[in-house]
Backbone as numpy.savetxt, mean C-alpha at the origin, in Angstrom:
# Nx Ny Nz CAx CAy CAz Cx Cy Cz
8.41 -4.80 7.76 7.12 -3.74 7.56 8.64 -2.57 7.70
8.17 -1.74 7.09 8.83 -0.59 6.52 7.97 0.70 7.59
8.85 1.58 8.17 8.98 2.36 8.94 9.44 3.93 7.87
8.12 4.99 7.79 8.79 5.89 7.48 8.44 7.60 8.45
8.76 7.89 8.34 8.90 9.63 9.13 8.67 10.55 7.91
7.28 11.28 8.15 7.09 12.92 7.62 6.91 13.62 8.70
6.68 14.79 8.77 7.22 16.02 9.19 6.12 17.17 8.58
5.35 17.78 9.06 4.14 17.94 8.75 4.67 19.73 9.06
4.59 20.71 8.14 4.99 21.90 8.13 4.16 23.00 8.36
3.38 23.91 8.94 2.61 24.30 8.46 1.21 23.24 8.11
0.53 23.75 6.92 0.08 22.32 6.15 0.13 22.10 5.17
1.94 21.73 4.93 2.29 21.09 3.94 2.71 20.12 4.42
2.16 19.01 3.45 1.64 17.02 3.71 3.06 17.43 2.55
4.24 16.78 2.58 5.49 16.31 2.19 5.33 14.50 1.63
5.53 14.36 0.60 5.17 12.59 0.54 5.96 12.30 -0.14
7.13 13.33 -0.24 7.76 12.06 -1.19 8.72 11.07 -1.14
9.38 10.54 0.40 9.83 9.76 0.93 8.87 8.65 0.46
7.86 8.89 0.40 6.61 7.88 -0.40 6.86 7.04 -1.37
7.57 7.76 -2.21 7.09 6.95 -3.41 7.86 5.84 -3.92
7.66 4.74 -4.23 8.02 3.94 -4.71 7.30 2.92 -3.41
7.48 3.36 -2.25 7.25 2.21 -1.26 6.05 1.45 -0.94
4.54 2.41 -1.47 3.49 1.71 -1.38 2.99 1.07 -2.57
2.64 -0.56 -2.76 2.33 -1.18 -3.88 1.22 -2.05 -3.91
0.68 -1.98 -5.01 -1.03 -2.60 -5.00 -0.59 -4.29 -4.19
-2.29 -4.15 -3.55 -2.31 -5.33 -3.08 -1.24 -5.66 -1.57
-0.74 -5.05 -1.16 0.25 -5.04 0.22 -1.07 -4.99 1.28
-0.48 -5.37 2.25 -1.25 -5.23 3.32 -1.01 -4.69 5.01
-0.33 -3.42 5.43 0.26 -3.61 6.87 1.82 -4.03 6.21
2.27 -3.83 5.50 3.54 -3.57 5.31 4.62 -2.27 5.80
3.59 -1.12 5.23 4.28 -0.38 5.99 3.68 0.36 7.08
4.62 1.26 7.75 3.62 2.29 8.84 3.92 3.46 8.72
4.06 4.55 8.73 3.80 5.55 8.44 3.58 6.51 9.51
4.66 7.16 10.26 4.91 8.02 11.47 5.08 9.41 10.44
4.18 10.31 11.59 3.80 11.61 10.75 3.73 12.50 12.41
4.68 13.19 12.25 4.97 14.43 13.12 3.91 15.84 12.64
2.96 15.94 13.57 2.37 17.18 13.09 2.57 18.28 14.29
2.39 19.30 14.17 2.44 20.56 15.10 1.84 20.30 16.49
1.63 20.61 17.59 0.77 21.31 18.83 0.32 21.77 18.69
0.83 22.95 17.74 -0.37 24.25 18.04 -0.39 24.46 16.59
-1.54 25.03 15.93 -1.19 25.63 14.89 -2.08 26.91 14.76
-2.12 28.19 14.87 -1.90 29.48 14.50 -2.44 30.08 15.56
-2.59 29.36 16.89 -2.63 29.49 18.18 -3.58 28.51 18.90
-4.35 27.34 17.71 -5.33 26.66 18.32 -4.27 25.47 18.96
-4.56 24.79 20.13 -3.97 23.56 20.35 -4.83 22.22 19.62
-4.48 21.60 19.21 -4.30 20.58 18.50 -4.34 19.17 19.67
-3.85 19.33 20.61 -3.98 17.93 21.27 -4.67 17.20 21.39
-6.19 17.76 21.26 -7.50 16.85 22.20 -7.69 16.82 20.19
-7.71 17.10 19.42 -8.45 16.60 18.43 -8.28 15.44 17.81
-9.09 15.09 16.66 -8.89 13.74 16.25 -8.39 14.01 15.01
-7.16 13.13 14.49 -6.66 13.20 13.23 -6.87 11.99 12.16
-7.82 12.83 10.84 -8.38 11.46 10.12 -8.04 11.97 8.98
-7.23 10.82 8.16 -6.09 10.38 6.82 -7.91 10.22 5.58
-7.94 11.25 4.95 -8.61 11.53 3.77 -8.26 11.86 2.22
-8.84 10.31 1.82 -8.01 9.59 0.52 -9.04 9.75 -0.55
-8.33 9.92 -1.70 -9.24 9.36 -3.55 -8.27 8.42 -3.71
-8.57 7.16 -4.43 -7.90 6.59 -4.90 -7.85 7.11 -6.27
-7.30 5.74 -7.26 -7.10 6.40 -8.92 -8.23 6.09 -9.44
-9.39 5.24 -8.76 -10.52 5.28 -9.28 -11.83 6.03 -9.13
-11.49 7.41 -8.18 -12.10 7.97 -7.73 -12.82 7.65 -6.32
-12.54 6.68 -5.59 -13.05 6.12 -4.41 -12.67 6.93 -3.18
-13.55 7.63 -2.52 -13.17 8.20 -1.27 -13.55 7.77 -0.02
-12.35 7.89 0.94 -12.79 7.00 2.02 -11.70 7.64 3.15
-12.37 6.78 4.17 -10.98 7.74 5.47 -10.87 7.50 6.58
-9.34 7.42 7.31 -9.35 6.38 8.61 -9.29 7.15 9.62
-9.05 6.64 10.82 -8.76 7.51 11.70 -6.73 7.10 12.06
-6.24 8.15 12.32 -4.70 7.98 12.47 -4.54 7.46 14.26
-3.82 7.04 14.12 -3.52 6.52 15.46 -2.89 7.92 16.00
-2.57 8.67 17.72 -2.43 9.52 18.19 -1.48 9.27 19.50
-0.04 9.92 19.17 0.73 10.15 20.36 1.39 11.56 20.80
0.68 12.10 21.74 0.88 13.39 22.13 2.73 13.29 22.84
3.19 13.88 21.88 4.95 13.87 22.11 4.87 15.14 22.60
6.73 15.58 23.78 7.26 17.11 23.95 7.11 18.06 22.96
7.38 17.65 21.60 7.74 18.45 20.42 6.10 18.48 19.45
6.01 17.66 19.77 4.46 17.32 18.65 4.00 16.08 18.59
2.57 16.00 17.60 1.90 15.28 18.04 2.51 13.77 16.69
1.98 12.63 17.40 3.09 11.93 16.03 1.97 10.73 16.01
1.24 11.19 14.74 0.09 10.10 14.20 0.73 8.99 13.65
0.27 7.93 13.47 0.53 7.18 13.23 -0.85 6.38 11.64
0.10 5.85 10.96 -1.04 5.41 9.71 -0.45 4.38 9.23
-1.11 3.37 8.83 -1.15 1.60 8.83 -1.71 1.53 7.61
-0.46 1.14 6.84 -1.12 1.39 5.18 -1.79 0.11 5.39
-2.94 0.22 5.53 -3.81 -1.00 5.60 -4.62 -1.16 3.74
-4.91 -3.03 3.12 -5.93 -3.20 1.98 -6.13 -1.78 1.25
-7.09 -1.56 1.98 -7.81 -0.21 1.00 -7.21 1.06 0.52
-5.75 0.92 1.14 -4.92 2.16 0.24 -4.06 1.98 -0.97
-4.45 0.27 -0.99 -3.32 -0.44 -1.78 -4.23 -1.16 -2.91
-5.77 -1.01 -3.03 -6.62 -1.65 -3.89 -6.11 -1.68 -5.41
-5.31 0.22 -5.38 -6.12 0.49 -6.75 -4.62 0.54 -6.80
-3.72 0.61 -8.31 -2.46 1.18 -8.32 -2.92 2.52 -9.18
-1.73 3.84 -8.83 -2.43 4.69 -9.55 -1.99 5.56 -8.29
-2.75 6.68 -8.94 -2.69 7.93 -7.67 -3.43 7.63 -6.90
-3.44 7.77 -5.63 -3.70 8.24 -4.08 -3.22 9.99 -3.37
-4.96 10.05 -3.85 -4.94 11.95 -3.00 -5.12 11.46 -2.16
-4.15 12.12 -0.91 -4.12 12.22 1.11 -3.89 13.70 1.64
-4.35 13.76 2.22 -4.67 14.79 2.97 -5.29 14.59 4.47
-4.63 15.43 5.85 -5.05 15.01 7.14 -5.46 16.48 7.73
-6.10 15.39 9.01 -7.68 16.65 9.13 -7.17 16.35 10.34
-7.11 17.65 11.22 -7.26 17.46 12.86 -8.98 18.29 12.98
-9.67 17.44 13.64 -11.34 17.22 13.72 -11.32 17.54 15.46
-12.52 18.39 15.88 -13.58 18.69 16.46 -14.95 19.15 16.33
-15.17 18.75 17.28 -16.80 19.48 16.98 -17.03 21.02 16.58
-15.93 21.87 17.01 -16.12 23.03 15.91 -15.31 23.75 15.32
-14.18 22.68 15.00 -13.09 23.18 14.46 -12.35 22.21 13.57
-11.90 22.02 12.74 -11.45 21.25 11.03 -10.24 22.24 10.45
-8.97 21.54 10.40 -7.75 22.37 10.18 -7.59 20.74 9.00
-6.52 21.51 7.90 -6.79 20.46 6.45 -5.33 20.74 5.85
-4.54 19.75 5.90 -3.47 19.64 5.70 -3.47 19.97 3.87
-2.95 20.48 3.31 -2.76 20.03 1.50 -2.54 19.09 1.42
-3.63 18.76 0.10 -2.96 17.55 -0.51 -2.41 17.21 -0.95
-2.08 15.77 -0.37 -0.63 15.41 -1.40 -1.10 13.90 -2.50
0.03 14.11 -3.18 -0.46 12.99 -4.06 0.32 11.49 -4.22
0.53 10.00 -3.89 1.60 9.38 -3.49 1.00 8.49 -5.09
1.80 7.68 -5.25 1.47 6.36 -6.34 2.07 5.11 -6.05
0.42 4.58 -5.97 0.24 3.29 -5.40 1.15 2.24 -6.83
2.50 1.75 -6.03 2.97 1.09 -7.60 2.11 -0.35 -8.06
2.65 -0.24 -9.43 1.23 -2.42 -9.52 2.45 -2.73 -8.86
1.79 -3.86 -8.85 2.56 -5.26 -8.15 2.83 -6.21 -9.11
4.39 -6.48 -8.74 4.82 -6.94 -9.91 4.29 -8.22 -9.98
4.00 -8.72 -11.46 3.29 -10.05 -11.81 4.49 -10.61 -12.48
4.28 -12.42 -12.13 5.06 -13.05 -12.79 4.16 -13.68 -14.00
4.90 -13.12 -15.59 4.65 -13.74 -16.52 5.65 -15.19 -17.51
5.32 -15.75 -17.95 6.01 -16.56 -18.80 5.62 -15.85 -20.46
6.93 -15.76 -20.83 7.01 -15.15 -21.84 6.78 -16.09 -23.27
5.64 -16.31 -24.14 5.83 -16.88 -25.05 6.80 -18.16 -25.66
7.81 -17.88 -25.23 8.99 -18.40 -25.57 9.17 -19.60 -25.18
9.16 -19.16 -23.74 9.60 -19.81 -22.65 7.93 -20.88 -21.99
6.83 -20.36 -22.85 6.02 -21.36 -22.33 6.25 -22.38 -23.91
6.49 -22.08 -24.97 6.70 -23.22 -26.08 7.40 -24.03 -25.13
8.52 -23.98 -24.71 9.51 -24.90 -24.17 8.97 -25.42 -22.80
8.14 -24.97 -22.45 7.60 -25.59 -21.42 5.92 -26.85 -21.86
5.49 -26.18 -22.96 4.60 -27.40 -23.94 5.48 -28.43 -24.44
6.61 -28.06 -24.68 7.74 -29.35 -25.38 8.33 -30.19 -24.44
8.79 -29.71 -22.84 8.49 -30.77 -21.91 7.85 -31.63 -21.32
6.93 -31.16 -21.88 5.09 -31.33 -20.73 5.04 -32.62 -21.77
5.13 -32.34 -23.11 4.81 -33.75 -24.33 5.83 -34.67 -23.87
7.49 -34.44 -23.97 8.27 -35.47 -23.10 8.14 -35.93 -22.64
7.45 -35.47 -21.43 6.98 -36.16 -20.09 6.12 -36.93 -20.54
5.22 -36.43 -21.47 3.41 -37.46 -21.11 4.43 -38.65 -22.46
4.58 -38.18 -23.21 5.54 -39.47 -24.10 6.18 -40.74 -23.54
7.21 -40.34 -22.13 8.02 -40.87 -20.99 7.10 -41.93 -20.16
6.07 -40.97 -20.06 4.93 -41.92 -19.13 3.83 -42.92 -20.04
3.56 -42.67 -20.64 2.92 -43.50 -21.75 4.05 -44.85 -22.40
5.11 -44.81 -22.07 5.67 -45.44 -22.30 6.45 -46.44 -21.05
6.55 -45.77 -19.74 6.30 -46.76 -18.96 5.18 -46.96 -18.97
3.88 -47.14 -19.08 2.66 -47.28 -19.04 2.70 -48.89 -19.58
3.26 -48.67 -21.49 3.03 -49.57 -22.40 3.93 -50.59 -21.61
4.93 -50.68 -20.76 5.79 -51.49 -20.54 5.69 -52.32 -19.81
5.29 -51.52 -18.68 4.32 -52.24 -17.08 2.99 -52.98 -17.87
1.94 -52.48 -18.85 1.40 -53.78 -19.05 1.60 -54.79 -19.64
2.29 -54.78 -20.55 3.97 -55.87 -21.11 3.80 -56.97 -20.42
4.21 -56.15 -19.57 5.68 -57.75 -18.27 4.54 -58.05 -17.79
2.71 -57.70 -17.23 2.00 -57.98 -16.98 1.53 -59.42 -17.55
1.34 -58.92 -18.84 1.37 -59.90 -20.00 1.96 -61.08 -19.98
């Protein structure tokens, strides 16, 4: 499991170090630690809920509550990259919101690329070779069966 740290400055959610990290169909493979300021323009954020709001490459919107731990200098948020984030490859648009009953503060939207999952494919030439081997194995098996039948007679 890879752990990555991101620091929020103002409303900027810089995600360059996430590029190439999130792969389609992964589940709980990465935990992202996010350092969020405790105070924003005089507002104490320590008692707020932090929500990651997302839209995937297919336009499906979803959100998740982030884990929160108040540290001496900042609020540490934890984002476990679950399957809902990786079901579709392409651009994942994300923003973090600090919210309470009468308050909502959002970061600027960022874009993370969910990389396509590597797939194993057999080139056609290799497939032809495999079919040839399979034919030889079948022929050999037929010979063994004929010899067995002859031995029984």
